Amino acid sequence: MEKRYYQPEIETMPAEKLRELQSQRLRRQVKHVYENVPYYREKMREKGIGPDDVRGLEDLAKLPFLSKADLRDAYPYGLLAKPLSECVRIQSTSGTTGKRVVSGYTQADIDAWEECCARAIVAAGGTKEDVCQVCYGYGLFTGGPGLNGGSHKVGCLTLPMSSGNTDRQLQFMVDLGSTILCCTPSYAAYLAESLKERGLTDKIRLKAGIFGAEAWSEEMRRNIEKDLGIKAYNIYGLTEMAGPGVSYECEEQQGMHICEDQYIAEIVDPVTLEPLPPGSKGELVFTSLTRQASPLIRYRTKDICILDDTPCACGRTHIRMSRPMGRSDDMMVIKGVNVFPSQIETVLLEQGYPANYQIIVDRADNTDSIEIRVEIPGESFTGSLATVTEMEKQLTAAVKAMLGIYAKIRLVAPRSIERSEGKAVRVIDRRKI
Amino acid sequence: MKNIYQLSAFMENRKGQLSDILSVLSEHGIDLRALNVAEVSDYGVLRLIADDPEKAQRALTEAGFVIAVNPVFAVAVPDRPGGLSELLQLLAADGVDIDYMYSVFGHKDGTAYMIIAAKNMQTMQASLDRNNIPAADSLALGI
Ligand SMILES: [Zn+2]
């Protein structure tokens, strides 16, 4: 029979026992950080608390938050909680914005991280019979090393391909009979396209894909699954919390199980920072419970998502998180409702519009208004005014369903909205002017 | 079917859109036979009959406009009181569902034509045939 869990005793641990384990590990971790990281000790003192004030999960909210700014301030070793002689690895974020963030690992940290990745691979149906092709980048980026380590732990035959060189990827996929593909969803879509072009689609043996490290939609998942003939699993992680494997999908594909023996997940209001109950949309905050070299307490990920603590049919008891729906930095509060540009983008793509749009927020007589300028897709214009009116109506309804508030849709000519790399130009908030 | 081809352009309701479209056409030496604008508050559809529909479509599409090309009928309106009403009654009696119409003058003789777009063009052609109403060909309109 197929093995369903990598660490069944942990992955299916009764909720009550899991909370107990988290409480116990939290106590230990807070003590470890307080004693070894002067930066965090100072933060705790500012809040007037010491390690003895944290007896368990119920005291979590007393602890101060950490943000990326703290990690940059502390660069390179300011937050390290172990002497360098105990550390065996450094991984780092891509550093596209500002100073790099580095994360240190002891051997135990590496083992725990790889075990999380192994859980993700087994959840995707992986066994020692599988050939696992890892085309995430290797190096400072955590994608390649994480899945590589997880694949070893499961006992898969591991192909450490790293990213790029599509011809070689396809050749190995066909010749070595890869059954599991690990890469970004956009690269998976590109590989599927390339297989089709070369007429190799029926020569592959893939059964599953483990895709992450970038935002992707349900529609993209369905397309990749169809094109590659696989089941596609979402995986989530961040270098600050070791890397991929912080959470991963099971066969139910209804949210990603967070490795709660390793991490405490909280959802907080991005503005007030008040913790919110499961089911609420807010910013995801993680506390690493076992990491020794770079333990982070209440680290604000800036990712907006929803936690789901209802039981999952797969038998895992660990809480599930939705796909990140946006970044808290991009959040706008309109008519008292949190709105993210990414939500609007999702609706546009679902409804067949290009993702080039502009959001104009304004306020008149103390009432907020939002207008979304959307380029009309040339091929959908039939010449009939009624059709355009109908398109506008449908899009208005879809946006309202997503945001919960009315937004005026203004259809404009194709290519009339300035193309931009950054998100800033997408939103014109006249309320601030 | 004896129809002619009409171009429709999506127009945002902002200053200069119409003149932008017209200047693209004149730059390419394209003559207009008829022009009509249907609009709601934020946008509209410009309908035009050009002397060279294919060239007009190419020029406007290249200039970044959204263009659709549809067949329409050009029907001569009897030059007497109630002429248009009579025509419409005949079409309605045959179940022709008219989308919109607008008038245009013939190229040479100054005859008044109605440009008519019907939901079902085949039904309209049959009705015109049955009632012995000639639809103008491209030539009459100078296309
Ligand atoms: Zn599950």
XYZ file of C-alpha atoms and ligand atoms in Angstrom:
577
model
C 0.000 0.000 0.000
C 1.156 3.504 -0.808
C 2.669 5.352 2.091
C 0.536 8.355 2.810
C 2.644 10.220 5.344
C 6.359 10.718 5.803
C 6.088 11.127 9.597
C 2.622 9.806 10.451
C 2.962 10.277 14.218
C 3.647 13.988 13.681
C 1.455 14.684 10.660
C -1.652 13.116 12.186
C -0.979 14.106 15.798
C -4.220 14.876 17.634
C -4.798 18.637 17.752
C -4.620 18.848 21.517
C -1.284 17.078 21.640
C -0.004 19.264 18.828
C -0.886 22.444 20.767
C 0.883 21.016 23.794
C 3.985 20.312 21.730
C 3.863 23.844 20.310
C 3.543 25.368 23.784
C 6.465 23.382 25.084
C 8.642 24.219 22.081
C 7.639 27.890 22.220
C 8.789 28.125 25.842
C 12.106 26.565 24.928
C 12.557 28.715 21.811
C 11.777 32.019 23.548
C 14.312 31.159 26.235
C 16.903 30.244 23.583
C 16.381 33.479 21.675
C 16.286 35.638 24.798
C 19.552 34.205 26.035
C 21.418 34.249 22.730
C 20.122 37.147 20.624
C 20.711 40.559 22.226
C 18.633 42.257 19.523
C 15.508 40.290 20.405
C 16.205 40.437 24.137
C 16.137 44.230 23.831
C 12.818 44.043 21.948
C 11.330 41.875 24.676
C 12.580 44.239 27.378
C 10.966 47.172 25.576
C 7.682 45.289 25.901
C 8.460 44.616 29.524
C 8.501 40.845 29.254
C 10.989 38.107 29.911
C 11.091 34.400 29.002
C 9.164 33.447 32.144
C 6.149 35.412 30.916
C 5.701 32.970 28.050
C 4.219 29.767 29.416
C 2.616 28.576 26.226
C 0.631 29.444 23.109
C -1.749 31.593 25.142
C 1.105 34.066 25.762
C 2.232 34.275 22.125
C 0.548 37.644 21.539
C 2.685 39.229 24.267
C 5.807 38.756 22.163
C 7.127 41.471 19.852
C 7.029 41.078 16.060
C 9.984 40.838 13.747
C 9.947 42.156 10.212
C 12.215 42.074 7.205
C 13.568 45.458 8.321
C 14.819 43.824 11.541
C 16.559 41.139 9.509
C 18.228 43.745 7.329
C 19.316 45.762 10.366
C 20.814 42.649 11.867
C 22.620 41.622 8.670
C 24.653 39.472 8.563
C 24.881 37.720 11.940
C 22.919 39.966 14.295
C 20.062 37.518 14.830
C 22.141 34.366 14.925
C 21.418 32.376 18.075
C 24.236 29.836 17.717
C 27.994 30.370 17.467
C 29.266 30.218 13.884
C 31.173 27.051 14.762
C 27.818 25.273 15.227
C 26.415 26.494 11.894
C 26.910 24.499 8.725
C 25.075 26.475 6.020
C 23.894 29.894 4.907
C 20.985 30.404 2.498
C 19.802 33.769 1.316
C 16.890 35.560 -0.307
C 17.213 36.779 -3.872
C 17.651 40.330 -2.631
C 15.637 42.002 -5.369
C 14.513 44.615 -2.885
C 17.135 46.135 -0.653
C 19.766 44.323 1.342
C 19.913 40.568 1.293
C 18.558 38.565 4.162
C 20.682 35.628 5.275
C 19.501 32.611 7.169
C 21.834 30.312 9.117
C 21.435 26.558 9.677
C 22.846 24.044 12.093
C 22.861 20.422 10.945
C 19.714 19.847 13.008
C 18.072 22.823 11.236
C 18.905 21.328 7.852
C 17.502 17.933 8.901
C 14.243 19.438 10.166
C 13.860 21.498 6.986
C 14.510 18.541 4.723
C 11.993 16.486 6.684
C 9.343 19.113 5.960
C 10.198 18.880 2.265
C 10.041 15.082 2.508
C 6.510 15.373 3.958
C 5.561 17.481 0.933
C 6.970 14.914 -1.481
C 5.203 11.986 0.229
C 1.973 14.034 0.315
C 2.350 14.356 -3.459
C 2.526 10.552 -3.703
C 6.322 10.258 -3.653
C 8.048 7.027 -2.565
C 11.518 5.544 -2.945
C 10.402 4.184 -6.320
C 10.152 7.704 -7.730
C 12.509 9.733 -9.877
C 12.405 13.278 -8.632
C 13.555 16.005 -11.006
C 14.410 19.163 -9.090
C 14.614 22.211 -11.347
C 14.446 24.875 -8.706
C 17.645 26.887 -8.568
C 20.451 25.458 -6.452
C 22.735 27.721 -4.490
C 21.779 30.495 -2.098
C 18.140 30.122 -3.159
C 16.398 27.600 -0.906
C 14.233 25.928 -3.588
C 16.789 23.508 -5.009
C 18.586 22.534 -1.763
C 15.292 22.077 0.139
C 13.550 19.776 -2.331
C 16.840 18.005 -3.050
C 17.222 17.182 0.637
C 13.579 16.150 0.966
C 13.882 13.894 -2.056
C 16.926 12.183 -0.522
C 15.061 11.661 2.751
C 12.157 9.992 0.930
C 14.654 7.892 -0.984
C 13.660 9.054 -4.449
C 16.230 8.922 -7.198
C 17.072 12.617 -7.244
C 17.953 14.572 -10.374
C 19.611 17.813 -9.173
C 18.956 19.661 -12.431
C 18.758 23.207 -11.075
C 16.973 25.760 -13.272
C 17.368 26.514 -16.971
C 18.723 24.526 -19.934
C 15.312 23.362 -21.058
C 16.634 20.924 -23.671
C 18.587 19.022 -21.042
C 15.615 19.127 -18.652
C 13.399 17.507 -21.294
C 16.023 14.985 -22.342
C 16.525 13.790 -18.752
C 12.788 13.850 -18.069
C 12.261 11.463 -20.997
C 15.453 9.359 -20.796
C 15.595 8.944 -17.006
C 11.852 8.625 -16.587
C 11.174 11.415 -14.086
C 7.953 10.850 -12.163
C 7.947 13.931 -9.919
C 8.751 17.441 -11.090
C 9.774 20.188 -8.651
C 9.976 23.714 -10.047
C 8.146 27.023 -10.261
C 4.661 26.793 -11.811
C 5.656 29.121 -14.626
C 8.599 26.883 -15.497
C 6.317 23.826 -15.380
C 3.989 25.543 -17.853
C 6.975 26.370 -20.028
C 8.241 22.778 -19.908
C 4.767 21.524 -20.864
C 4.736 23.894 -23.818
C 8.232 22.822 -24.882
C 7.290 19.118 -24.652
C 4.327 19.771 -26.893
C 6.444 21.640 -29.439
C 8.931 18.790 -29.620
C 6.230 16.122 -29.738
C 7.505 14.506 -26.513
C 4.383 14.805 -24.361
C 3.514 11.098 -24.587
C 7.100 10.063 -23.832
C 7.155 11.361 -20.248
C 6.272 9.435 -17.085
C 5.493 12.320 -14.735
C 2.716 11.716 -12.207
C 3.079 14.686 -9.873
C 4.501 18.173 -9.682
C 5.452 20.169 -6.586
C 5.282 23.813 -7.540
C 5.942 26.949 -5.540
C 8.116 30.016 -5.021
C 5.748 32.222 -7.001
C 2.079 33.137 -7.184
C -0.121 31.005 -9.426
C -3.817 30.478 -9.941
C -6.187 27.494 -9.836
C -6.663 27.894 -13.570
C -2.924 27.635 -14.137
C -2.914 24.496 -11.973
C -5.628 22.890 -14.079
C -3.784 23.744 -17.289
C -0.479 22.313 -16.070
C -2.231 19.176 -14.793
C -3.923 18.675 -18.147
C -0.846 19.433 -20.255
C 1.538 17.218 -18.287
C -0.992 14.568 -17.254
C -0.079 15.006 -13.574
C -1.489 16.128 -10.273
C 0.026 19.489 -9.322
C 0.720 20.293 -5.659
C 1.324 23.694 -4.174
C 4.231 24.201 -1.780
C 5.055 27.283 0.290
C 8.011 28.515 2.218
C 10.346 31.391 2.873
C 14.058 31.566 3.507
C 13.436 33.266 6.871
C 11.638 30.043 7.951
C 14.244 27.694 6.367
C 12.725 27.554 2.884
C 10.131 25.493 1.011
C 8.129 22.978 3.040
C 6.786 25.401 5.636
C 3.482 24.273 4.195
C 2.454 21.922 1.409
C -0.632 20.432 -0.179
C -2.019 16.956 0.271
C -4.082 15.046 -2.307
C -7.169 17.061 -1.343
C -5.572 20.202 -2.826
C -7.606 22.332 -0.429
C -4.963 24.553 1.106
C -1.448 23.836 2.321
C -0.829 22.027 5.614
C 1.569 24.052 7.743
C 4.201 21.945 9.556
C 2.875 22.989 12.936
C 5.377 20.976 14.932
C 7.984 23.307 13.401
C 6.090 26.560 13.051
C 3.298 28.484 14.751
C 1.155 30.301 12.209
C -0.887 33.354 13.149
C -3.080 35.650 11.101
C -2.969 39.263 12.226
C -4.646 42.433 11.065
C -1.933 44.135 8.956
C -2.850 47.546 10.380
C -3.559 46.914 14.079
C -1.437 43.738 14.302
C -4.191 42.171 16.410
C -4.372 38.366 16.040
C -7.447 37.233 14.083
C -9.353 33.927 14.410
C -9.018 31.137 11.788
C -11.029 31.949 8.688
C -10.076 35.620 8.762
C -8.038 37.143 5.996
C -4.909 38.871 7.209
C -1.140 38.855 7.333
C 0.580 35.562 7.980
C 3.007 35.570 10.916
C 5.337 32.673 11.688
C 7.254 31.608 14.755
C 9.883 28.952 14.163
C 9.790 26.443 16.988
C 12.859 24.322 16.393
C 15.310 26.346 14.344
C 18.465 26.856 16.350
C 20.738 29.065 14.249
C 18.202 31.590 12.948
C 15.112 31.254 15.114
C 12.538 33.928 14.407
C 9.657 34.793 16.714
C 6.478 36.296 15.278
C 8.003 37.068 11.908
C 5.690 39.100 9.642
C 5.695 37.482 6.208
C 3.684 40.298 4.553
C 1.758 37.510 2.815
C -2.003 37.860 3.077
C -3.899 34.610 3.459
C -6.551 32.677 5.379
C -6.005 29.782 7.808
C -8.385 26.844 7.815
C -8.465 24.726 10.988
C -11.262 22.402 9.864
C -10.285 18.710 9.575
C -8.827 17.576 6.264
C -9.908 14.348 4.588
C -6.267 13.296 4.201
C -5.978 12.673 7.946
C -3.349 15.327 8.621
C -4.237 17.421 11.630
C -2.027 20.375 10.825
C -3.791 23.629 9.976
C -4.038 24.665 6.327
C -3.272 28.012 4.727
C -4.724 29.386 1.516
C -2.518 30.538 -1.312
C -1.122 33.963 -0.506
C -3.652 36.451 -1.893
C -1.408 39.467 -1.928
C 1.154 41.394 0.062
C 0.158 43.458 3.048
C 2.278 46.308 1.643
C -0.125 46.592 -1.289
C -3.255 46.559 0.821
C -5.720 49.423 0.457
C -8.543 50.069 2.861
C -11.548 51.139 0.793
C -14.923 51.714 2.430
C -13.449 49.918 5.435
C -12.709 46.783 3.391
C -9.200 45.449 2.747
C -8.552 45.379 -0.983
C -5.508 43.950 -2.716
C -4.538 44.618 -6.330
C -3.826 40.883 -6.665
C -7.522 40.103 -6.020
C -8.516 42.351 -8.894
C -5.847 40.778 -11.076
C -7.238 37.314 -10.314
C -10.742 38.332 -11.398
C -9.475 39.925 -14.600
C -7.526 36.820 -15.596
C -10.465 34.536 -14.751
C -12.782 36.656 -16.864
C -10.423 36.689 -19.846
C -9.073 40.212 -19.554
C -5.407 41.193 -19.776
C -3.792 41.772 -16.368
C -2.990 45.340 -17.320
C -5.219 47.578 -15.284
C -5.294 50.691 -13.199
C -7.054 51.248 -9.910
C -8.176 54.743 -9.055
C -9.288 55.321 -5.489
C -10.948 58.578 -4.602
C -13.028 60.116 -1.861
C -15.928 62.509 -2.195
C -18.245 63.565 0.649
C -16.368 61.216 2.990
C -17.207 58.211 0.831
C -14.517 56.154 -0.875
C -14.925 55.172 -4.470
C -12.910 52.776 -6.545
C -12.663 52.707 -10.297
C -10.856 50.007 -12.203
C -9.686 50.805 -15.705
C -9.492 47.624 -17.744
C -8.364 47.147 -21.307
C -11.041 45.581 -23.485
C -9.650 42.460 -25.186
C -9.689 43.176 -28.933
C -10.949 39.707 -29.889
C -14.053 39.967 -27.708
C -15.330 43.121 -29.388
C -18.140 42.212 -31.759
C -19.093 45.716 -32.768
C -22.263 45.614 -30.692
C -22.709 48.164 -27.941
C -24.943 45.761 -26.035
C -22.131 43.194 -25.873
C -19.749 45.744 -24.385
C -22.374 46.763 -21.823
C -22.885 43.100 -20.966
C -19.116 42.553 -20.557
C -18.962 45.527 -18.236
C -21.884 44.212 -16.189
C -20.370 40.740 -15.807
C -16.994 42.092 -14.785
C -18.591 44.471 -12.288
C -20.432 41.547 -10.694
C -17.305 39.361 -10.581
C -15.242 42.135 -8.975
C -17.981 42.777 -6.426
C -18.086 39.070 -5.578
C -14.327 39.092 -4.986
C -13.921 42.367 -3.094
C -17.270 42.562 -1.351
C -17.673 46.181 -2.439
C -18.816 47.864 -5.635
C -16.104 49.048 -7.977
C -16.790 51.024 -11.112
C -15.416 49.233 -14.147
C -14.238 51.439 -16.961
C -13.397 49.621 -20.179
C -10.676 51.318 -22.163
C -8.919 50.655 -25.449
C -6.193 47.994 -25.586
C -2.670 49.194 -24.852
C -4.007 52.479 -23.524
C -2.876 51.776 -19.965
C 0.791 52.393 -19.411
C 2.800 49.200 -18.966
C 4.697 49.151 -15.707
C 7.058 46.843 -13.883
C 6.183 47.996 -10.400
C 2.841 47.798 -8.680
C 2.885 51.430 -7.604
C 1.630 52.786 -10.929
C -1.309 50.377 -10.890
C -2.884 52.199 -8.003
C -3.646 55.899 -8.012
C -4.907 56.807 -4.569
C -6.249 60.327 -4.834
C -7.322 60.276 -1.203
C -3.720 60.873 -0.209
C -3.211 63.838 -2.516
C -26.504 38.063 -49.585
C -26.216 41.483 -51.011
C -24.760 43.194 -48.003
C -22.009 45.706 -47.462
C -19.386 45.767 -44.732
C -19.421 48.142 -41.836
C -16.586 48.834 -39.417
C -17.256 49.282 -35.725
C -14.686 50.873 -33.458
C -14.716 50.734 -29.668
C -14.468 54.276 -28.371
C -13.696 55.480 -24.899
C -15.760 58.472 -24.029
C -12.945 60.960 -23.918
C -11.999 64.030 -25.865
C -10.261 63.459 -29.144
C -11.161 59.781 -29.662
C -13.362 60.442 -32.675
C -10.921 62.850 -34.291
C -8.070 60.369 -33.639
C -9.944 57.703 -35.580
C -10.867 60.060 -38.397
C -7.319 61.346 -38.775
C -5.964 57.790 -39.071
C -8.430 57.215 -41.912
C -7.597 60.431 -43.704
C -3.851 59.785 -43.360
C -4.433 56.551 -45.265
C -6.560 58.294 -47.901
C -9.705 56.467 -46.849
C -13.032 58.147 -47.575
C -16.067 57.792 -45.358
C -19.528 57.111 -46.777
C -21.378 57.098 -43.499
C -20.728 57.607 -39.822
C -22.770 56.916 -36.737
C -22.001 56.932 -33.027
C -23.872 54.892 -30.437
C -22.831 55.534 -26.881
C -23.582 55.013 -23.232
C -21.986 57.063 -20.480
C -18.359 55.886 -20.568
C -17.863 54.391 -23.970
C -19.418 54.063 -27.341
C -19.255 52.308 -30.657
C -18.427 54.259 -33.772
C -19.902 52.685 -36.896
C -18.599 53.661 -40.248
C -18.899 52.733 -43.877
C -15.602 53.354 -45.624
C -14.798 53.289 -49.324
C -12.200 50.590 -48.640
C -13.290 48.570 -45.589
C -10.298 46.207 -45.606
C -7.765 48.997 -45.780
C -9.652 50.949 -43.105
C -9.683 47.934 -40.806
C -5.967 47.390 -41.263
C -5.090 51.039 -40.688
C -7.214 51.361 -37.548
C -6.078 48.056 -36.060
C -2.440 48.992 -36.616
C -3.109 52.310 -34.908
C -4.260 50.360 -31.839
C -8.035 50.646 -32.159
C -10.384 47.766 -31.466
C -12.264 47.103 -34.678
C -14.997 44.670 -35.638
C -16.332 44.208 -39.154
C -19.990 43.270 -39.654
C -22.239 42.821 -42.665
C -25.140 45.279 -42.890
C -27.771 46.056 -45.526
C -28.100 49.368 -47.321
C -31.719 49.757 -48.386
C -33.034 52.619 -50.519
C -35.855 54.432 -48.751
C -38.852 55.239 -50.994
C -38.853 59.010 -51.522
C -42.332 59.743 -50.250
C -43.951 60.516 -46.885
C -44.132 57.400 -44.725
C -41.621 55.580 -46.948
C -39.371 54.494 -44.086
C -42.282 53.458 -41.902
C -43.664 51.256 -44.708
C -40.289 49.575 -45.140
C -39.969 48.866 -41.420
C -43.487 47.439 -41.234
C -42.738 45.015 -44.052
C -39.570 43.841 -42.317
C -41.286 43.566 -38.937
C -44.078 41.492 -40.486
C -41.429 38.963 -41.580
C -39.959 38.833 -38.087
C -36.803 40.796 -38.826
C -35.267 41.960 -35.557
C -33.436 45.210 -36.245
C -30.379 45.964 -34.099
C -29.847 49.543 -35.234
C -29.957 51.704 -38.332
C -28.759 55.003 -39.640
C -28.998 56.901 -42.901
C -26.501 57.483 -45.673
C -26.697 59.167 -49.063
C -25.788 57.353 -52.232
C -22.521 58.163 -53.898
C -23.769 59.362 -57.292
C -27.490 59.999 -57.343
C -28.087 61.301 -53.821
C -30.653 58.595 -53.037
C -31.251 58.176 -49.297
C -30.321 54.744 -47.956
C -30.821 53.228 -44.530
C -27.949 51.163 -43.191
C -29.675 48.374 -41.286
C -28.120 45.772 -39.041
C -30.462 42.921 -38.168
C -30.010 40.235 -35.505
C -30.612 37.664 -38.225
C -29.235 38.779 -41.549
C -30.595 35.735 -43.427
C -34.152 36.480 -42.336
C -33.774 40.048 -43.464
C -32.402 39.027 -46.859
C -35.398 36.721 -47.328
C -37.792 39.488 -46.365
C -36.174 41.934 -48.787
C -36.429 39.338 -51.559
C -40.052 38.521 -50.791
C -41.042 42.189 -50.797
C -38.973 42.913 -53.841
C -36.941 45.536 -52.053
C -33.475 45.866 -53.532
C -30.501 46.122 -51.179
C -27.858 48.434 -52.549
C -24.546 46.924 -53.489
C -21.190 48.426 -52.771
C -21.192 50.310 -56.042
C -24.209 52.455 -55.246
C -22.474 53.648 -52.135
C -19.177 54.146 -53.880
C -17.347 51.429 -52.023
Zn -4.905 17.287 3.829
